[in-house]
mmCIF file of C-alpha atoms in Angstrom:
data_model
loop_
_atom_site.group_PDB
_atom_site.id
_atom_site.type_symbol
_atom_site.label_atom_id
_atom_site.label_comp_id
_atom_site.label_asym_id
_atom_site.label_seq_id
_atom_site.Cartn_x
_atom_site.Cartn_y
_atom_site.Cartn_z
ATOM 1 C CA MET Q 267 97.926 68.821 56.064
ATOM 2 C CA GLY Q 268 99.014 68.880 52.619
ATOM 3 C CA LEU Q 269 99.221 67.079 49.608
ATOM 4 C CA SER Q 270 100.233 63.131 49.647
ATOM 5 C CA PHE Q 271 102.809 61.798 47.971
ATOM 6 C CA SER Q 272 100.986 60.480 45.222
ATOM 7 C CA ASN Q 273 99.493 63.690 44.643
ATOM 8 C CA LEU Q 274 103.182 65.367 44.371
ATOM 9 C CA ASN Q 275 104.043 62.668 41.491
ATOM 10 C CA GLY Q 276 100.625 63.801 39.736
ATOM 11 C CA GLU Q 277 99.134 60.119 40.501
ATOM 12 C CA HIS Q 278 95.408 60.769 41.802
ATOM 13 C CA THR Q 279 93.106 58.732 43.539
ATOM 14 C CA GLY Q 280 89.707 58.128 44.204
ATOM 15 C CA SER Q 281 89.335 60.164 47.250
ATOM 16 C CA SER Q 282 92.327 62.667 46.300
ATOM 17 C CA ILE Q 283 91.286 66.160 45.156
ATOM 18 C CA GLY Q 284 93.857 69.196 44.430
ATOM 19 C CA PRO Q 285 96.901 69.809 42.170
ATOM 20 C CA SER Q 286 99.391 68.475 42.173
ATOM 21 C CA LEU Q 287 103.020 68.205 40.397
ATOM 22 C CA GLY Q 288 101.459 66.286 37.457
ATOM 23 C CA ASP Q 289 99.165 70.075 36.655
ATOM 24 C CA ILE Q 290 102.093 72.546 36.401
ATOM 25 C CA PRO Q 291 102.504 73.274 33.008
ATOM 26 C CA GLU Q 292 106.323 72.489 31.408
ATOM 27 C CA SER Q 293 107.165 75.556 30.509
ATOM 28 C CA CYS Q 294 107.297 76.693 34.153
ATOM 29 C CA VAL Q 295 109.049 73.050 34.892
ATOM 30 C CA ALA Q 296 111.990 74.515 32.686
ATOM 31 C CA CYS Q 297 112.036 77.483 34.021
ATOM 32 C CA VAL Q 298 112.916 75.955 37.381
ATOM 33 C CA ILE Q 299 114.924 73.591 35.788
ATOM 34 C CA LEU Q 300 117.166 75.946 34.307
ATOM 35 C CA HIS Q 301 118.688 76.774 37.917
ATOM 36 C CA LEU Q 302 119.775 72.754 38.726
ATOM 37 C CA THR Q 303 122.858 70.705 37.948
ATOM 38 C CA PRO Q 304 122.599 68.145 35.258
ATOM 39 C CA PRO Q 305 122.748 65.527 38.141
ATOM 40 C CA GLU Q 306 119.921 67.114 39.512
ATOM 41 C CA ILE Q 307 118.035 67.989 36.221
ATOM 42 C CA CYS Q 308 118.612 63.912 35.350
ATOM 43 C CA ASN Q 309 116.980 63.221 38.690
ATOM 44 C CA LEU Q 310 114.082 65.629 38.231
ATOM 45 C CA ALA Q 311 113.052 63.494 34.920
ATOM 46 C CA ARG Q 312 112.303 60.812 37.269
ATOM 47 C CA LEU Q 313 109.303 62.178 38.959
ATOM 48 C CA ASN Q 314 106.191 62.899 36.129
ATOM 49 C CA ARG Q 315 105.568 63.407 32.290
ATOM 50 C CA ALA Q 316 106.081 67.245 33.201
ATOM 51 C CA PHE Q 317 109.554 66.955 34.182
ATOM 52 C CA ARG Q 318 110.471 64.428 31.900
ATOM 53 C CA GLY Q 319 109.443 66.765 28.796
ATOM 54 C CA ALA Q 320 111.444 69.549 30.457
ATOM 55 C CA ALA Q 321 114.354 67.692 31.447
ATOM 56 C CA SER Q 322 114.792 66.624 27.546
ATOM 57 C CA SER Q 323 114.157 70.283 26.795
ATOM 58 C CA ASP Q 324 117.097 71.703 23.847
ATOM 59 C CA SER Q 325 116.794 74.669 25.428
ATOM 60 C CA VAL Q 326 116.995 73.730 29.152
ATOM 61 C CA TRP Q 327 120.626 71.543 27.816
ATOM 62 C CA GLU Q 328 121.861 74.307 25.422
ATOM 63 C CA ARG Q 329 122.293 77.119 28.486
ATOM 64 C CA LYS Q 330 124.196 74.043 30.606
ATOM 65 C CA LEU Q 331 126.486 73.720 27.452
ATOM 66 C CA PRO Q 332 129.846 76.091 27.840
ATOM 67 C CA SER Q 333 129.827 78.717 25.646
ATOM 68 C CA ASN Q 334 132.173 77.964 23.093
ATOM 69 C CA TYR Q 335 130.703 73.747 22.504
ATOM 70 C CA LYS Q 336 130.832 74.705 19.131
ATOM 71 C CA ASP Q 337 134.494 74.441 19.222
ATOM 72 C CA LEU Q 338 134.813 70.809 20.703
ATOM 73 C CA LEU Q 339 132.214 69.344 18.369
ATOM 74 C CA ASP Q 340 134.575 70.614 15.724
ATOM 75 C CA LEU Q 341 137.181 68.118 16.882
ATOM 76 C CA LEU Q 342 134.771 65.263 16.034
ATOM 77 C CA PRO Q 343 133.437 63.887 13.230
ATOM 78 C CA VAL Q 344 130.300 65.506 11.917
ATOM 79 C CA GLU Q 345 128.367 62.146 12.202
ATOM 80 C CA ARG Q 346 129.084 61.601 15.948
ATOM 81 C CA TYR Q 347 126.726 64.392 16.629
ATOM 82 C CA ARG Q 348 124.566 65.479 13.802
ATOM 83 C CA SER Q 349 121.382 63.861 15.443
ATOM 84 C CA LEU Q 350 122.210 64.480 18.510
ATOM 85 C CA SER Q 351 119.471 66.394 20.654
ATOM 86 C CA MET Q 352 121.441 68.983 23.143
ATOM 87 C CA LYS Q 353 121.474 66.526 26.058
ATOM 88 C CA GLY Q 354 122.713 63.821 23.814
ATOM 89 C CA VAL Q 355 125.638 66.940 22.600
ATOM 90 C CA PHE Q 356 126.220 67.551 26.622
ATOM 91 C CA ALA Q 357 127.042 63.692 27.568
ATOM 92 C CA LEU Q 358 129.026 63.521 24.333
ATOM 93 C CA LEU Q 359 130.765 66.536 25.234
ATOM 94 C CA SER Q 360 131.327 65.227 29.094
ATOM 95 C CA ARG Q 361 133.796 62.256 27.449
ATOM 96 C CA PRO Q 362 136.794 62.888 26.636
ATOM 97 C CA ILE Q 363 137.767 64.632 23.180
ATOM 98 C CA PRO Q 364 141.292 63.851 22.162
ATOM 99 C CA PHE Q 365 142.946 66.640 19.976
ATOM 100 C CA ASP Q 366 146.782 67.293 18.199
ATOM 101 C CA ASP Q 367 147.328 63.541 17.176
ATOM 102 C CA GLY Q 368 146.065 62.501 21.115
ATOM 103 C CA ASN Q 369 148.710 64.199 22.828
ATOM 104 C CA LYS Q 370 145.714 66.609 24.537
ATOM 105 C CA GLU Q 371 142.120 66.053 25.719
ATOM 106 C CA VAL Q 372 139.369 68.228 26.624
ATOM 107 C CA TRP Q 373 135.724 67.862 28.278
ATOM 108 C CA ILE Q 374 133.603 69.294 29.809
ATOM 109 C CA ASP Q 375 132.655 68.825 34.045
ATOM 110 C CA ARG Q 376 129.017 66.791 34.323
ATOM 111 C CA VAL Q 377 128.004 68.959 37.247
ATOM 112 C CA THR Q 378 128.993 72.272 35.907
ATOM 113 C CA GLY Q 379 129.204 72.376 32.143
ATOM 114 C CA ARG Q 380 132.799 73.843 32.507
ATOM 115 C CA VAL Q 381 135.742 72.998 30.309
ATOM 116 C CA CYS Q 382 138.335 70.701 31.173
ATOM 117 C CA MET Q 383 141.988 70.059 29.613
ATOM 118 C CA ALA Q 384 144.435 67.203 29.862
ATOM 119 C CA VAL Q 385 148.033 67.247 27.778
ATOM 120 C CA SER Q 386 150.111 64.473 27.817
ATOM 121 C CA ALA Q 387 153.622 63.802 28.809
ATOM 122 C CA LYS Q 388 153.890 63.308 24.999
ATOM 123 C CA GLY Q 389 152.994 65.990 24.131
ATOM 124 C CA MET Q 390 155.326 68.343 25.591
ATOM 125 C CA ALA Q 391 158.977 69.061 24.969
ATOM 126 C CA ILE Q 392 161.293 67.164 27.358
ATOM 127 C CA THR Q 393 164.880 67.350 27.261
ATOM 128 C CA GLY Q 394 166.688 64.588 26.523
ATOM 129 C CA ILE Q 395 163.264 62.584 25.718
ATOM 130 C CA GLU Q 396 164.785 60.887 22.745
ATOM 131 C CA ASP Q 397 167.998 59.654 24.869
ATOM 132 C CA ARG Q 398 167.509 56.075 26.150
ATOM 133 C CA ARG Q 399 170.071 56.793 28.882
ATOM 134 C CA TYR Q 400 167.834 59.485 30.597
ATOM 135 C CA TRP Q 401 164.649 59.191 30.071
ATOM 136 C CA ASN Q 402 161.824 56.258 29.093
ATOM 137 C CA TRP Q 403 158.335 55.526 28.103
ATOM 138 C CA ILE Q 404 156.753 53.247 30.354
ATOM 139 C CA ASP Q 405 152.904 52.229 29.596
ATOM 140 C CA THR Q 406 150.114 52.223 32.063
ATOM 141 C CA GLU Q 407 146.980 52.441 32.989
ATOM 142 C CA GLU Q 408 147.277 54.799 35.508
ATOM 143 C CA SER Q 409 147.810 57.647 33.159
ATOM 144 C CA ARG Q 410 144.594 58.532 31.011
ATOM 145 C CA PHE Q 411 147.096 58.704 28.079
ATOM 146 C CA HIS Q 412 148.096 55.047 28.603
ATOM 147 C CA VAL Q 413 151.866 56.491 28.935
ATOM 148 C CA VAL Q 414 154.091 57.898 31.110
ATOM 149 C CA ALA Q 415 157.744 59.625 31.032
ATOM 150 C CA TYR Q 416 159.911 58.072 32.821
ATOM 151 C CA LEU Q 417 163.425 59.922 34.058
ATOM 152 C CA GLN Q 418 166.050 57.537 35.363
ATOM 153 C CA GLN Q 419 169.115 60.285 35.976
ATOM 154 C CA ILE Q 420 169.745 63.843 34.369
ATOM 155 C CA TRP Q 421 171.686 67.126 35.578
ATOM 156 C CA TRP Q 422 169.299 69.670 32.991
ATOM 157 C CA PHE Q 423 165.699 68.908 34.446
ATOM 158 C CA GLU Q 424 163.406 70.509 31.860
ATOM 159 C CA VAL Q 425 159.691 69.846 30.760
ATOM 160 C CA ASP Q 426 158.051 72.447 28.822
ATOM 161 C CA GLY Q 427 154.716 72.800 27.244
ATOM 162 C CA MET Q 428 151.625 74.705 25.545
ATOM 163 C CA VAL Q 429 148.141 74.871 24.234
ATOM 164 C CA ARG Q 430 146.014 77.381 22.607
ATOM 165 C CA PHE Q 431 142.238 77.100 22.780
ATOM 166 C CA ASN Q 432 138.859 79.240 23.229
ATOM 167 C CA LEU Q 433 138.445 78.566 26.527
ATOM 168 C CA PRO Q 434 135.327 80.404 28.034
ATOM 169 C CA PRO Q 435 135.305 83.037 30.657
ATOM 170 C CA GLY Q 436 136.384 81.791 33.915
ATOM 171 C CA ILE Q 437 139.081 81.374 36.326
ATOM 172 C CA TYR Q 438 141.793 78.344 35.497
ATOM 173 C CA CYS Q 439 143.898 76.550 37.575
ATOM 174 C CA LEU Q 440 147.328 74.888 36.112
ATOM 175 C CA SER Q 441 148.927 71.939 37.796
ATOM 176 C CA PHE Q 442 151.550 69.116 36.905
ATOM 177 C CA ARG Q 443 150.631 65.420 37.639
ATOM 178 C CA ILE Q 444 153.707 63.531 38.546
ATOM 179 C CA HIS Q 445 154.908 60.666 40.485
ATOM 180 C CA LEU Q 446 158.448 60.096 42.626
ATOM 181 C CA GLY Q 447 159.911 56.578 41.736
ATOM 182 C CA ARG Q 448 159.165 53.699 38.964
ATOM 183 C CA PHE Q 449 155.691 51.573 39.409
ATOM 184 C CA SER Q 450 155.249 48.052 38.373
ATOM 185 C CA LYS Q 451 153.172 44.993 39.281
ATOM 186 C CA ARG Q 452 154.344 42.286 40.455
ATOM 187 C CA LEU Q 453 151.830 39.309 41.151
ATOM 188 C CA GLY Q 454 148.650 41.352 40.847
ATOM 189 C CA ARG Q 455 150.360 44.071 43.218
ATOM 190 C CA ARG Q 456 151.859 47.416 42.994
ATOM 191 C CA VAL Q 457 155.204 48.059 43.276
ATOM 192 C CA CYS Q 458 157.246 51.066 43.643
ATOM 193 C CA HIS Q 459 161.152 51.369 42.931
ATOM 194 C CA PHE Q 460 162.864 54.022 44.197
ATOM 195 C CA GLU Q 461 166.774 52.635 42.797
ATOM 196 C CA HIS Q 462 166.721 55.973 40.760
ATOM 197 C CA THR Q 463 165.476 58.559 42.792
ATOM 198 C CA HIS Q 464 167.764 60.872 44.118
ATOM 199 C CA GLY Q 465 168.559 64.953 43.784
ATOM 200 C CA TRP Q 466 165.368 66.163 44.296
ATOM 201 C CA GLU Q 467 165.928 67.216 48.202
ATOM 202 C CA ILE Q 468 169.402 69.670 46.867
ATOM 203 C CA LYS Q 469 167.295 72.060 45.246
ATOM 204 C CA PRO Q 470 164.024 72.580 44.806
ATOM 205 C CA VAL Q 471 161.905 72.290 41.166
ATOM 206 C CA ARG Q 472 160.534 75.553 39.740
ATOM 207 C CA LEU Q 473 157.368 75.495 38.045
ATOM 208 C CA SER Q 474 155.599 78.791 35.829
ATOM 209 C CA LEU Q 475 152.989 79.288 33.324
ATOM 210 C CA SER Q 476 152.328 82.173 31.236
ATOM 211 C CA THR Q 477 149.653 83.759 29.052
ATOM 212 C CA SER Q 478 148.942 85.639 25.866
ATOM 213 C CA ASP Q 479 148.068 88.616 27.597
ATOM 214 C CA GLY Q 480 150.335 89.023 29.957
ATOM 215 C CA GLN Q 481 149.589 86.603 32.635
ATOM 216 C CA GLU Q 482 152.435 84.810 34.991
ATOM 217 C CA ALA Q 483 152.717 82.449 37.788
ATOM 218 C CA SER Q 484 155.280 80.574 38.913
ATOM 219 C CA CYS Q 485 156.308 78.521 42.229
ATOM 220 C CA GLU Q 486 159.019 76.321 43.783
ATOM 221 C CA TYR Q 487 158.334 72.728 45.275
ATOM 222 C CA PHE Q 488 161.179 70.741 47.256
ATOM 223 C CA LEU Q 489 159.893 67.428 45.342
ATOM 224 C CA ALA Q 490 161.903 65.355 48.781
ATOM 225 C CA ASP Q 491 162.691 66.565 52.057
ATOM 226 C CA LYS Q 492 166.001 67.180 53.093
ATOM 227 C CA GLU Q 493 166.794 63.282 54.370
ATOM 228 C CA GLY Q 494 165.599 62.429 50.923
ATOM 229 C CA GLU Q 495 162.306 61.500 51.697
ATOM 230 C CA GLN Q 496 159.844 61.716 49.517
ATOM 231 C CA THR Q 497 156.464 63.553 49.750
ATOM 232 C CA GLY Q 498 153.993 62.127 48.683
ATOM 233 C CA ARG Q 499 155.728 58.168 48.186
ATOM 234 C CA GLU Q 500 154.252 55.788 46.411
ATOM 235 C CA SER Q 501 151.412 57.939 45.004
ATOM 236 C CA TRP Q 502 150.869 60.508 42.083
ATOM 237 C CA ARG Q 503 150.579 64.350 42.973
ATOM 238 C CA ASP Q 504 149.336 67.216 41.808
ATOM 239 C CA TYR Q 505 151.678 70.117 41.874
ATOM 240 C CA LYS Q 506 149.825 73.833 40.832
ATOM 241 C CA VAL Q 507 151.604 75.633 39.011
ATOM 242 C CA GLY Q 508 149.114 79.065 39.534
ATOM 243 C CA GLU Q 509 145.977 79.968 38.345
ATOM 244 C CA PHE Q 510 145.182 82.536 35.082
ATOM 245 C CA VAL Q 511 141.749 84.593 34.136
ATOM 246 C CA VAL Q 512 140.084 84.182 30.904
ATOM 247 C CA GLY Q 513 137.876 87.058 29.783
ATOM 248 C CA CYS Q 514 136.443 86.594 26.723
ATOM 249 C CA SER Q 515 136.311 83.227 24.735
ATOM 250 C CA GLU Q 516 135.866 84.751 21.319
ATOM 251 C CA ILE Q 517 139.354 85.322 21.596
ATOM 252 C CA THR Q 518 142.194 82.293 21.199
ATOM 253 C CA THR Q 519 144.013 81.835 25.068
ATOM 254 C CA GLU Q 520 147.202 81.044 24.366
ATOM 255 C CA VAL Q 521 149.202 79.148 27.767
ATOM 256 C CA GLN Q 522 153.268 78.271 28.382
ATOM 257 C CA TRP Q 523 154.024 76.089 31.107
ATOM 258 C CA SER Q 524 157.546 74.795 32.267
ATOM 259 C CA MET Q 525 158.676 72.135 35.171
ATOM 260 C CA LYS Q 526 162.837 72.715 35.733
ATOM 261 C CA GLN Q 527 165.547 71.955 37.524
ATOM 262 C CA ILE Q 528 168.745 73.109 35.568
ATOM 263 C CA ASP Q 529 171.413 73.908 38.226
ATOM 264 C CA CYS Q 530 173.932 71.167 36.811
ATOM 265 C CA THR Q 531 175.737 70.974 40.387
ATOM 266 C CA HIS Q 532 173.896 68.070 40.869
ATOM 267 C CA SER Q 533 172.064 65.259 38.765
ATOM 268 C CA LYS Q 534 168.361 63.716 39.623
ATOM 269 C CA GLY Q 535 166.417 61.500 38.287
ATOM 270 C CA GLY Q 536 163.429 58.597 39.319
ATOM 271 C CA ILE Q 537 160.501 60.524 38.429
ATOM 272 C CA CYS Q 538 157.430 60.058 36.028
ATOM 273 C CA VAL Q 539 155.594 62.834 34.601
ATOM 274 C CA ASP Q 540 152.267 61.904 33.286
ATOM 275 C CA SER Q 541 150.592 64.813 32.213
ATOM 276 C CA VAL Q 542 149.298 68.923 33.010
ATOM 277 C CA PHE Q 543 145.533 69.640 33.489
ATOM 278 C CA ILE Q 544 143.801 72.657 33.475
ATOM 279 C CA ILE Q 545 140.678 72.729 35.591
ATOM 280 C CA PRO Q 546 138.253 75.245 36.480
ATOM 281 C CA THR Q 547 139.382 76.431 39.908
ATOM 282 C CA ASP Q 548 135.787 75.642 41.254
ATOM 283 C CA VAL Q 549 135.898 72.289 39.547
ATOM 284 C CA LYS Q 550 139.408 71.677 40.935
ATOM 285 C CA GLU Q 551 138.337 72.772 44.566
ATOM 286 C CA ARG Q 552 135.020 70.163 44.359
ATOM 287 C CA ASN Q 553 137.043 67.659 43.217
ATOM 288 C CA LYS Q 554 139.735 68.061 45.732
ATOM 289 C CA ARG Q 555 136.624 68.040 48.400
ATOM 290 C CA LYS Q 556 135.371 64.687 47.124
ATOM 291 C CA ALA Q 557 138.408 62.875 47.624
ATOM 292 C CA GLY Q 558 138.863 64.654 50.733
ATOM 293 C CA VAL Q 559 142.373 65.950 50.337
ATOM 294 C CA LYS Q 560 143.152 68.579 52.077
#
């Protein structure tokens, strides 16, 4: 009828005989674990000593790290990782690592070990950002960078950005995170204000990206319908710009992007620009399914 649960966990009773999971050599367990995700490995570590030992092996966790993990470590002080095991390095790199004066962050996905990146609005070039008649910076906990750029009104709307990084091979998706209207808290409740939101239904916003090896992508979005009603009202939305492919991590990839609406026949305003995300396509799709986004 098979082994009892206690046998499977390597726990022997006086009447039970035969092999158990506890009899499997740690090296064999490590070979099996290599095919699992980091969260699954951590769960299996609870089974018995053999699984716990294999789940802490440097050889296992180094295989779960991206090929360029040493480039990520170079962004940190040596003392933060000098004495860490590979499992500790994975845990360290799965938390955001700021660089470029804190305006950019990079981290690895906890499930796949893939490299992800975010760039703050402060790390991009925004036309008119220094003129308070047009733009303001708003401090908020709704941004991972704790600040967003808010546009009151402008004729020439343009946001540009660029990053250079040794990304591991893969397919990446680049998207803008923006919010129509201005939000605040009143008596502990989130309130949105749309008094400055206008002009986005007249002409679409054009988003584009290009890479140093000649890849390009572009698209257009109306941020409001023809009646001026905002899509995704009172919420943050990710606007996908496009995808690009990295074939070799030994060559630095340069990615440039822009979001613009420069038709000067009408003004537009009432929008918050938070950040740009560069996420592996499979990770982004998994996160969308998890969040229930269509």
